Tab-separated table of C-alpha atoms and ligand atoms in Angstrom:
chain	number	residue	atom	x	y	z
A	1	MET	CA	148.855	246.315	65.904
A	2	VAL	CA	151.032	246.326	63.129
A	3	LEU	CA	154.185	248.364	62.729
A	4	ARG	CA	155.312	249.017	59.301
A	5	LYS	CA	158.074	251.710	59.603
A	6	LEU	CA	160.652	252.524	62.388
A	7	GLU	CA	159.203	255.986	62.507
A	8	ASP	CA	156.121	254.341	63.897
A	9	LEU	CA	157.916	254.074	67.210
A	10	ARG	CA	157.352	257.609	67.634
A	11	GLU	CA	153.740	257.013	68.212
A	12	ILE	CA	154.507	254.182	70.560
A	13	ILE	CA	156.325	256.537	72.832
A	14	ALA	CA	154.215	259.631	72.243
A	15	ASN	CA	152.646	259.748	75.697
A	16	GLU	CA	155.720	258.420	77.699
A	17	PRO	CA	157.626	260.842	80.007
A	18	VAL	CA	160.942	261.992	78.687
A	19	LYS	CA	163.576	259.341	79.405
A	20	LYS	CA	167.060	260.267	80.834
A	21	LEU	CA	169.610	258.815	78.551
A	22	VAL	CA	173.443	258.561	79.429
A	23	LEU	CA	175.851	258.411	76.674
A	24	ALA	CA	179.028	256.779	77.749
A	25	ALA	CA	182.216	257.801	75.844
A	26	ALA	CA	180.183	260.648	74.244
A	27	GLN	CA	183.003	261.872	71.822
A	28	ASP	CA	181.545	260.051	69.034
A	29	GLN	CA	180.026	262.244	66.013
A	30	HIS	CA	177.027	259.796	64.998
A	31	SER	CA	175.946	259.056	68.660
A	32	LEU	CA	176.140	262.602	69.365
A	33	SER	CA	174.194	263.739	66.461
A	34	ALA	CA	171.354	261.032	67.110
A	35	VAL	CA	171.200	261.797	70.865
A	36	LEU	CA	170.760	265.862	69.881
A	37	ARG	CA	168.062	264.775	67.607
A	38	ALA	CA	166.338	262.662	70.113
A	39	TRP	CA	166.691	265.613	72.694
A	40	LYS	CA	165.271	268.331	70.340
A	41	ASN	CA	162.319	265.883	69.483
A	42	GLY	CA	161.487	265.636	73.129
A	43	ILE	CA	162.303	261.801	73.487
A	44	ILE	CA	165.139	262.028	75.996
A	45	GLU	CA	167.038	264.279	78.406
A	46	PRO	CA	170.878	263.378	77.568
A	47	ILE	CA	173.778	263.440	79.958
A	48	LEU	CA	177.005	263.093	77.942
A	49	ILE	CA	180.152	261.232	79.907
A	50	GLY	CA	183.479	261.607	78.076
A	51	ASP	CA	186.373	263.494	77.040
A	52	LYS	CA	184.999	267.132	77.060
A	53	GLU	CA	187.399	268.451	74.722
A	54	GLY	CA	186.673	265.698	72.140
A	55	ILE	CA	182.970	266.351	72.669
A	56	GLN	CA	183.445	270.138	72.176
A	57	ASN	CA	185.508	269.526	69.041
A	58	ILE	CA	183.006	267.290	67.323
A	59	SER	CA	180.078	269.766	68.203
A	60	VAL	CA	182.034	272.685	66.721
A	61	SER	CA	182.901	271.044	63.297
A	62	ASN	CA	179.480	269.881	63.012
A	63	GLY	CA	177.492	272.712	64.244
A	64	PHE	CA	175.940	270.701	67.226
A	65	ASP	CA	174.599	273.010	69.903
A	66	ILE	CA	175.249	271.242	73.244
A	67	SER	CA	175.116	274.410	75.372
A	68	GLY	CA	172.080	273.015	77.223
A	69	LEU	CA	173.400	269.799	77.999
A	70	ARG	CA	174.978	268.184	80.997
A	71	VAL	CA	178.665	267.137	80.174
A	72	ILE	CA	180.634	265.231	82.601
A	73	HIS	CA	184.424	265.254	81.801
A	74	GLU	CA	185.932	261.798	82.078
A	75	PRO	CA	188.757	261.221	79.423
A	76	ASP	CA	189.358	257.602	80.651
A	77	THR	CA	187.033	255.423	78.354
A	78	TYR	CA	186.612	252.623	81.029
A	79	LYS	CA	185.927	255.110	83.815
A	80	ALA	CA	183.434	256.956	81.657
A	81	VAL	CA	181.481	253.637	80.917
A	82	GLU	CA	181.714	252.780	84.647
A	83	MET	CA	180.254	256.221	85.670
A	84	ALA	CA	177.354	255.786	83.032
A	85	VAL	CA	176.574	252.320	84.279
A	86	LYS	CA	176.417	253.337	88.053
A	87	MET	CA	174.217	256.125	86.998
A	88	VAL	CA	171.562	253.821	85.669
A	89	SER	CA	172.079	251.486	88.630
A	90	ASN	CA	171.338	254.372	90.789
A	91	LYS	CA	168.402	255.354	88.821
A	92	GLN	CA	169.773	258.646	87.704
A	93	ALA	CA	169.247	257.378	84.114
A	94	ASP	CA	166.671	255.453	82.307
A	95	VAL	CA	168.842	254.384	79.127
A	96	LEU	CA	172.328	253.536	78.623
A	97	MET	CA	173.978	254.295	75.323
A	98	LYS	CA	177.347	253.246	74.001
A	99	GLY	CA	179.362	255.986	72.388
A	100	LYS	CA	183.168	255.473	71.321
A	101	VAL	CA	183.950	252.481	73.196
A	102	GLY	CA	184.267	248.878	72.128
A	103	THR	CA	181.132	246.527	72.367
A	104	SER	CA	182.714	243.983	74.794
A	105	THR	CA	184.281	246.558	77.209
A	106	LEU	CA	180.628	248.034	77.476
A	107	LEU	CA	178.976	244.622	77.844
A	108	LYS	CA	181.791	243.503	80.589
A	109	CYS	CA	180.954	246.665	82.400
A	110	VAL	CA	177.302	246.033	82.170
A	111	LEU	CA	177.676	242.635	83.620
A	112	ASN	CA	180.109	243.538	86.356
A	113	LYS	CA	178.999	241.772	89.535
A	114	GLU	CA	179.405	244.612	91.922
A	115	TRP	CA	178.055	247.670	90.128
A	116	GLY	CA	176.670	246.435	86.763
A	117	LEU	CA	173.262	246.185	85.530
A	118	ARG	CA	172.417	242.500	86.014
A	119	THR	CA	168.915	241.514	87.003
A	120	GLY	CA	169.393	237.650	87.468
A	121	ASN	CA	167.956	237.429	83.866
A	122	LEU	CA	169.929	236.576	80.520
A	123	LEU	CA	170.760	239.636	78.775
A	124	SER	CA	170.088	239.699	75.154
A	125	HIS	CA	170.003	241.850	72.164
A	126	ILE	CA	167.186	242.532	69.659
A	127	ALA	CA	167.299	244.283	66.296
A	128	LEU	CA	164.287	245.626	64.606
A	129	PHE	CA	164.215	245.937	60.947
A	130	GLU	CA	162.258	247.986	58.458
A	131	VAL	CA	162.749	245.926	55.100
A	132	GLU	CA	161.090	247.131	52.015
A	133	THR	CA	160.471	243.645	50.847
A	134	TYR	CA	158.619	242.639	54.034
A	135	HIS	CA	154.987	243.740	55.058
A	136	LYS	CA	155.949	244.884	58.623
A	137	LEU	CA	158.778	245.571	60.907
A	138	ILE	CA	160.514	242.378	61.937
A	139	ALA	CA	162.887	241.663	64.984
A	140	VAL	CA	165.980	239.514	64.960
A	141	THR	CA	167.627	238.006	67.951
A	142	ASP	CA	170.284	237.577	69.173
A	143	VAL	CA	172.818	239.063	66.787
A	144	ALA	CA	175.274	240.645	68.962
A	145	MET	CA	175.408	239.488	72.532
A	146	ASN	CA	174.864	235.737	73.310
A	147	ILE	CA	177.500	233.722	71.344
A	148	ALA	CA	176.071	230.207	71.232
A	149	PRO	CA	172.882	230.089	73.234
A	150	ASN	CA	171.715	226.764	74.607
A	151	LEU	CA	168.083	225.890	75.057
A	152	GLN	CA	167.736	227.607	78.454
A	153	ASP	CA	169.425	230.792	76.951
A	154	LYS	CA	166.866	230.694	74.036
A	155	ILE	CA	163.901	230.542	76.201
A	156	ALA	CA	165.119	233.532	77.798
A	157	ILE	CA	166.035	235.290	74.725
A	158	VAL	CA	162.430	234.553	73.341
A	159	ASN	CA	160.989	235.767	76.721
A	160	ASN	CA	163.006	239.101	76.586
A	161	SER	CA	161.982	239.757	73.048
A	162	VAL	CA	158.516	239.106	73.359
A	163	SER	CA	158.147	241.355	76.376
A	164	CYS	CA	159.681	244.106	74.085
A	165	LEU	CA	157.432	243.286	71.253
A	166	HIS	CA	154.270	243.665	73.738
A	167	LYS	CA	155.536	247.138	74.786
A	168	LEU	CA	155.442	247.839	70.959
A	169	GLY	CA	151.825	247.074	70.893
A	170	ILE	CA	152.343	243.446	69.396
A	171	ALA	CA	149.873	241.427	71.466
A	172	LYS	CA	150.908	237.922	70.518
A	173	PRO	CA	154.261	237.850	68.551
A	174	LYS	CA	154.739	235.241	65.949
A	175	VAL	CA	158.241	233.817	66.449
A	176	ALA	CA	160.066	231.679	63.868
A	177	VAL	CA	162.905	229.413	65.233
A	178	LEU	CA	165.410	229.449	62.294
A	179	GLY	CA	167.297	226.456	61.207
A	180	ALA	CA	168.742	225.571	57.798
A	181	VAL	CA	165.797	223.250	57.330
A	182	GLU	CA	162.330	222.967	58.404
A	183	MET	CA	162.423	219.352	59.448
A	184	VAL	CA	164.041	218.006	62.519
A	185	ASN	CA	167.353	216.709	61.953
A	186	GLU	CA	169.184	215.106	64.942
A	187	ASN	CA	172.605	216.555	63.540
A	188	MET	CA	171.442	219.934	63.579
A	189	GLU	CA	171.129	221.304	67.045
A	190	ALA	CA	169.151	224.354	65.849
A	191	THR	CA	166.348	222.220	64.689
A	192	LEU	CA	166.116	220.234	67.842
A	193	HIS	CA	166.072	223.382	69.850
A	194	ALA	CA	163.299	224.760	67.455
A	195	ALA	CA	161.055	221.841	67.946
A	196	LEU	CA	161.400	221.896	71.675
A	197	LEU	CA	160.771	225.483	71.788
A	198	SER	CA	157.578	225.187	69.566
A	199	LYS	CA	156.266	222.219	71.911
A	200	MET	CA	156.885	224.361	75.096
A	201	ASN	CA	154.905	227.024	73.435
A	202	GLN	CA	152.057	224.774	72.971
A	203	ARG	CA	152.280	223.487	76.355
A	204	ASP	CA	152.209	227.011	77.853
A	205	GLN	CA	155.887	226.713	78.974
A	206	ILE	CA	156.596	229.884	77.055
A	207	ARG	CA	153.718	232.145	76.910
A	208	ASP	CA	152.098	235.133	75.163
A	209	CYS	CA	153.558	234.313	71.691
A	210	ILE	CA	153.253	231.932	68.870
A	211	ILE	CA	156.352	229.823	68.267
A	212	ASP	CA	156.961	227.784	65.373
A	213	GLY	CA	160.056	225.936	64.069
A	214	PRO	CA	162.173	224.694	62.675
A	215	LEU	CA	161.593	226.955	59.878
A	216	ALA	CA	164.140	227.997	57.199
A	217	PHE	CA	164.507	231.625	56.516
A	218	ASP	CA	162.490	231.446	53.319
A	219	ASN	CA	159.234	229.927	54.524
A	220	ALA	CA	159.592	232.069	57.949
A	221	VAL	CA	159.235	235.089	55.882
A	222	SER	CA	157.276	233.989	52.665
A	223	VAL	CA	153.784	232.587	52.618
A	224	GLU	CA	154.511	231.226	48.953
A	225	SER	CA	157.639	229.541	49.970
A	226	ALA	CA	155.952	227.905	52.907
A	227	GLN	CA	152.868	226.872	50.788
A	228	HIS	CA	155.452	225.596	48.305
A	229	LYS	CA	156.990	223.297	50.859
A	230	GLY	CA	153.536	222.284	52.162
A	231	ILE	CA	154.045	223.839	55.595
A	232	ARG	CA	151.026	224.669	57.486
A	233	SER	CA	152.063	227.051	60.116
A	234	GLU	CA	150.479	230.558	61.690
A	235	VAL	CA	153.766	231.905	61.891
A	236	ALA	CA	155.318	231.023	58.203
A	237	GLY	CA	155.166	234.246	56.122
A	238	ASP	CA	153.888	236.475	59.080
A	239	THR	CA	156.996	236.253	61.389
A	240	ASP	CA	157.264	239.042	63.916
A	241	LEU	CA	160.681	237.739	65.446
A	242	LEU	CA	163.316	235.396	63.996
A	243	LEU	CA	165.056	233.558	66.742
A	244	MET	CA	168.832	232.986	65.475
A	245	PRO	CA	170.643	229.845	65.981
A	246	ASP	CA	173.721	231.591	66.985
A	247	ILE	CA	175.621	234.789	66.776
A	248	GLU	CA	177.433	234.159	63.456
A	249	VAL	CA	174.239	233.412	61.436
A	250	GLY	CA	172.392	236.437	63.278
A	251	ASN	CA	175.321	238.896	62.675
A	252	VAL	CA	175.578	237.910	58.994
A	253	LEU	CA	171.672	238.199	58.454
A	254	TYR	CA	171.808	241.577	60.271
A	255	LYS	CA	174.701	243.037	57.993
A	256	SER	CA	173.127	241.409	54.843
A	257	LEU	CA	169.813	243.128	55.411
A	258	VAL	CA	171.600	246.416	56.045
A	259	PHE	CA	174.328	246.323	53.431
A	260	PHE	CA	172.396	244.273	50.560
A	261	ALA	CA	168.699	244.788	51.265
A	262	LYS	CA	169.272	248.657	52.627
A	263	ALA	CA	167.268	247.863	55.358
A	264	LYS	CA	166.801	250.358	58.402
A	265	VAL	CA	167.403	249.096	61.819
A	266	ALA	CA	166.958	249.851	65.609
A	267	SER	CA	168.520	247.545	68.229
A	268	VAL	CA	168.858	247.494	72.140
A	269	ILE	CA	170.084	245.037	74.715
A	270	LEU	CA	167.019	243.838	76.838
A	271	GLY	CA	167.005	242.242	80.156
A	272	ALA	CA	169.371	244.360	81.996
A	273	GLN	CA	168.054	247.014	84.763
A	274	ALA	CA	167.345	249.392	81.726
A	275	PRO	CA	167.562	249.314	77.849
A	276	ILE	CA	171.093	249.629	76.565
A	277	VAL	CA	171.743	251.257	73.209
A	278	LEU	CA	174.378	249.324	71.675
A	279	THR	CA	174.635	250.094	68.011
A	280	SER	CA	178.038	249.454	66.308
A	281	ARG	CA	180.414	252.035	64.937
A	282	SER	CA	179.367	251.271	61.333
A	283	ASP	CA	175.900	251.797	62.112
A	284	SER	CA	174.343	255.045	60.585
A	285	GLU	CA	173.291	258.102	62.663
A	286	GLN	CA	169.633	257.171	61.622
A	287	ALA	CA	170.287	253.646	63.275
A	288	LYS	CA	171.389	255.313	66.395
A	289	TYR	CA	168.377	257.589	66.272
A	290	ASP	CA	166.083	254.776	65.852
A	291	SER	CA	167.583	252.720	68.507
A	292	ILE	CA	167.045	255.411	70.910
A	293	MET	CA	163.352	255.434	70.066
A	294	LEU	CA	163.301	251.515	70.521
A	295	ALA	CA	165.192	251.938	74.015
A	296	ALA	CA	162.648	254.703	75.177
A	297	ALA	CA	159.574	252.104	73.992
A	298	ALA	CA	161.429	249.389	75.772
A	299	SER	CA	161.801	251.120	78.915
A	300	LYS	CA	157.918	251.838	79.140
A	301	LYS	CA	156.437	250.351	82.484
B	401	LIG	N1	173.489	237.758	80.452
B	401	LIG	C1	173.487	237.673	81.731
B	401	LIG	N2	174.803	237.454	82.316
B	401	LIG	C2	175.846	237.055	81.286
B	401	LIG	C3	175.611	236.979	79.872
B	401	LIG	C4	174.283	237.427	79.523
B	401	LIG	N3	173.896	237.591	78.055
B	401	LIG	N4	176.677	236.536	79.309
B	401	LIG	C5	177.429	236.439	80.353
B	401	LIG	N5	176.887	236.730	81.454
B	401	LIG	C6	177.623	236.476	82.821
B	401	LIG	C7	178.080	235.092	83.187
B	401	LIG	O1	177.078	234.300	83.643
B	401	LIG	C8	179.215	235.406	84.061
B	401	LIG	O2	178.868	235.558	85.345
B	401	LIG	C9	179.892	236.560	83.521
B	401	LIG	O3	178.722	237.210	82.804
B	401	LIG	C10	180.972	236.529	82.720
B	401	LIG	O4	180.521	235.469	81.742
B	401	LIG	P1	181.612	235.037	80.537
B	401	LIG	O5	182.781	234.464	80.926
B	401	LIG	O6	180.832	234.037	79.745
B	401	LIG	O7	181.582	236.253	79.547
B	401	LIG	P2	182.446	237.500	79.207
B	401	LIG	O8	182.625	238.412	80.291
B	401	LIG	O9	183.837	236.818	78.707
B	401	LIG	O10	181.727	237.953	77.981
B	401	LIG	C11	180.584	238.486	77.879
B	401	LIG	C12	180.412	239.096	76.564
B	401	LIG	C13	178.673	239.673	76.455
B	401	LIG	C14	181.338	240.199	76.442
B	401	LIG	C15	180.621	237.863	75.390
B	401	LIG	O11	179.569	237.085	75.586
B	401	LIG	C16	180.617	238.584	74.321
B	401	LIG	O12	181.752	238.817	73.676
B	401	LIG	N6	179.666	238.637	73.300
B	401	LIG	C17	179.755	239.014	71.965
B	401	LIG	C18	179.774	240.391	71.991
B	401	LIG	C19	180.427	240.942	70.526
B	401	LIG	O13	181.436	240.842	70.244
B	401	LIG	N7	179.223	241.440	69.810
B	401	LIG	C20	179.840	241.838	68.430
B	401	LIG	C21	178.761	241.845	67.437
B	401	LIG	S1	178.316	243.356	66.903
């Protein structure tokens, strides 16, 4: 299956049961707006936790109707996040979403050893982009959670992402492991990791996807560029997933795609007990809405 637009996620979740989504620190205009839109479209049933007065003020000034929604008053941000996380671990909610709270506060709560959402797997972030100049949706990982993943972490990140892409109907995702060059250079750790990951994939140590690397960004996304350099690869020019060397490269690519290429994006944290919508405060309402759809797809059984 080839997904071309983030809108196509709607079709992926069309026959899914409505997911319960808990919005932590819900006094945030864009998050509220996206949640209400997803509710009206029958994708989620929201639970709002946060400063009730703040939530009501935002709703009144933006014309949001929250009268049918469950709102739990908890003005303390940390306590609101803790309550939301516990709702997910108690199976009272299927998806966690970040509202007006810092990313690292939310992630630290998610990783809390007593009441967090750990599963024993590495948690990782995936961003799914709709870029006008590429022929299908392209996923990028990890641009927001794992700072400097080692080889073992990268294996877990690939596995998390591949199983999410399977849920989107992509049977055998093509994974490009990025480096600055497409040749192995012993002084560039990313290229060593890329070569190892590719070989592990060939030997079935990492399954259900096709991994190639090292690939530089241009040959990962352009057949012409790969041909020009004489690279023979099933992945080059037709990548479904870009594996980033580290968070800095990933985050800069994410922001470049959004700000320069005007890409649309949806993103979630994978590998926890439930998907987590962790868009940043600068992300648009549309990005938050699309991320809710991606989370609903990622929570498919
Ligand atoms: N998956 C599972 N467990 C993890 C993960 C993970 N990805 N990361 C850490 N843990 C566990 C560790 O094994 C340990 O038991 C505990 O959590 C604490 O680990 P630390 O000390 O390495 O991590 P923290 O608590 O200092 O920080 C974890 C964060 C996820 C907050 C940190 O890695 C971080 O700040 N990431 C970047 C987040 C960010 O700023 N993103 C902004 C881009 S938008």
